[in-house]
Coordinates of C-alpha atoms in Angstrom, one line a residue:
M1 CA 20.4 92.5 60.8
A2 CA 20.4 88.7 60.9
G3 CA 20.1 87.2 64.4
S4 CA 18.9 90.3 66.1
A5 CA 15.2 89.5 66.2
G6 CA 13.8 88.9 69.7
G7 CA 17.1 89.9 71.4
R8 CA 18.8 86.7 70.2
P9 CA 22.6 87.2 70.0
S10 CA 24.2 87.1 66.6
V11 CA 27.8 86.4 67.6
F12 CA 28.8 83.1 69.2
P13 CA 32.4 82.3 70.2
T14 CA 33.1 78.7 69.0
L15 CA 35.9 76.7 70.6
L16 CA 37.3 73.2 70.2
Y17 CA 38.8 71.3 73.1
A18 CA 40.9 68.1 73.4
D19 CA 38.6 67.2 76.4
A20 CA 35.3 68.9 75.7
K21 CA 33.6 67.1 78.6
A22 CA 36.1 68.7 81.0
A23 CA 35.6 72.1 79.4
V24 CA 31.8 71.9 79.8
R25 CA 32.3 70.9 83.5
Q26 CA 34.7 73.8 84.1
L27 CA 32.6 76.4 82.3
T28 CA 29.5 75.4 84.2
E29 CA 31.0 74.8 87.6
A30 CA 33.7 77.4 87.8
F31 CA 32.4 80.1 85.4
G32 CA 28.7 79.8 85.9
F33 CA 27.6 78.9 82.4
T34 CA 24.4 76.8 82.0
E35 CA 24.2 73.8 79.7
R36 CA 21.7 74.5 76.9
S37 CA 22.5 71.4 74.9
V38 CA 25.3 68.8 74.7
Y39 CA 25.3 66.3 71.8
E40 CA 27.6 63.3 72.1
G41 CA 28.6 60.7 69.5
E42 CA 28.3 57.0 70.2
D43 CA 31.8 57.0 71.5
G44 CA 31.0 59.7 74.1
I45 CA 32.9 62.5 72.4
V46 CA 31.2 65.9 72.5
L47 CA 30.1 66.7 68.9
H48 CA 28.5 70.0 69.8
A49 CA 27.6 71.9 73.0
E50 CA 25.9 75.2 73.7
L51 CA 26.4 76.9 77.0
V52 CA 24.7 80.1 78.0
Q53 CA 25.6 83.0 80.2
G54 CA 23.1 85.9 80.5
N55 CA 21.8 86.6 76.9
G56 CA 24.9 85.2 75.3
A57 CA 26.3 81.8 74.5
V58 CA 29.4 79.9 73.5
M59 CA 29.5 76.8 71.3
L60 CA 32.1 74.1 71.7
G61 CA 33.1 70.7 70.6
S62 CA 35.9 68.1 70.6
K63 CA 39.1 68.5 68.6
G64 CA 40.1 65.7 66.2
R65 CA 36.7 64.8 64.8
G66 CA 37.6 65.9 61.2
G67 CA 35.5 68.2 59.1
V68 CA 36.1 71.6 57.8
F69 CA 36.0 73.5 61.1
D70 CA 38.2 71.1 62.9
T71 CA 40.7 71.2 60.1
A72 CA 40.7 75.0 60.0
M73 CA 41.2 75.2 63.8
R74 CA 44.1 72.7 63.8
G75 CA 47.1 74.4 65.3
A76 CA 45.1 77.5 66.3
G77 CA 46.2 79.2 69.5
P78 CA 44.0 79.8 72.4
A79 CA 41.1 82.2 72.1
G80 CA 40.0 85.1 74.3
V81 CA 36.3 85.5 75.2
Y82 CA 34.7 88.4 77.2
V83 CA 31.6 87.7 79.2
V84 CA 29.5 90.4 80.9
V85 CA 28.5 89.5 84.5
D86 CA 26.6 91.5 87.2
D87 CA 28.8 90.8 90.2
V88 CA 32.5 90.4 89.2
D89 CA 33.7 89.7 92.8
A90 CA 31.1 86.9 93.4
H91 CA 31.9 85.4 90.0
H92 CA 35.6 85.5 90.8
R93 CA 35.1 83.8 94.2
R94 CA 33.2 81.0 92.5
A95 CA 36.0 80.5 89.9
V96 CA 38.7 80.5 92.6
E97 CA 36.7 78.0 94.7
Q98 CA 36.5 75.7 91.7
G99 CA 40.3 76.0 91.2
A100 CA 40.3 78.1 88.0
E101 CA 43.7 79.7 87.0
I102 CA 43.2 83.4 87.7
L103 CA 45.4 85.6 85.5
M104 CA 44.1 89.0 86.9
P105 CA 42.0 89.5 90.0
P106 CA 39.0 91.8 90.0
T107 CA 40.3 95.2 88.9
D108 CA 38.7 98.5 88.3
Q109 CA 39.5 99.7 84.7
D110 CA 40.0 103.3 83.5
Y111 CA 37.1 102.9 81.2
G112 CA 34.6 102.2 84.0
S113 CA 34.5 98.4 84.0
R114 CA 35.4 96.0 86.8
D115 CA 37.0 92.8 85.3
Y116 CA 38.9 89.7 86.1
M117 CA 40.7 87.3 83.8
A118 CA 41.1 83.5 84.0
R119 CA 42.5 80.7 81.8
D120 CA 40.5 77.5 81.1
L121 CA 42.0 74.0 81.2
E122 CA 43.2 74.2 77.6
G123 CA 44.6 77.8 77.6
N124 CA 41.7 79.9 76.4
V125 CA 41.5 83.3 78.2
W126 CA 38.2 84.2 79.7
S127 CA 37.5 87.8 80.9
F128 CA 34.5 88.5 83.0
G129 CA 33.4 92.1 83.7
T130 CA 30.8 94.7 83.9
Y131 CA 31.5 96.4 80.6
A132 CA 28.7 95.8 78.1
P133 CA 29.3 97.4 74.7
E134 CA 26.3 98.8 72.9
T135 CA 25.4 96.8 69.8
G136 CA 22.5 98.9 68.4
S137 CA 22.1 99.7 64.7
G138 CA 24.1 103.0 65.1
V139 CA 27.4 101.1 65.2

């Protein structure tokens, strides 16, 4: 399977933001992502950014730059992204301290996970929890 060598993830959520710099700030400060790379144009607009959390990552950029992806995403609604974290309650506290909009506080789920849900500055819904689906070749 492509992308599976060395434990490298093969699925990366990719989001566009009207204010990608603010998105990077919120995702790192409130949701604990780490900046892997941020590429800006001469005008300071975020062309491409990669933020990591655990062994996963999200890619993002600025809306309105043109190009095939920007055109395809025009008018798209918000996206939902699920991120596995070890300590849901501590993660939630950090998000609250940074002013993130919480949609659901930490909640024990029937399927054994503990999750909470938040909305980012541009309407995307982020779920953080302990459930980590198996992704082995038997799927």
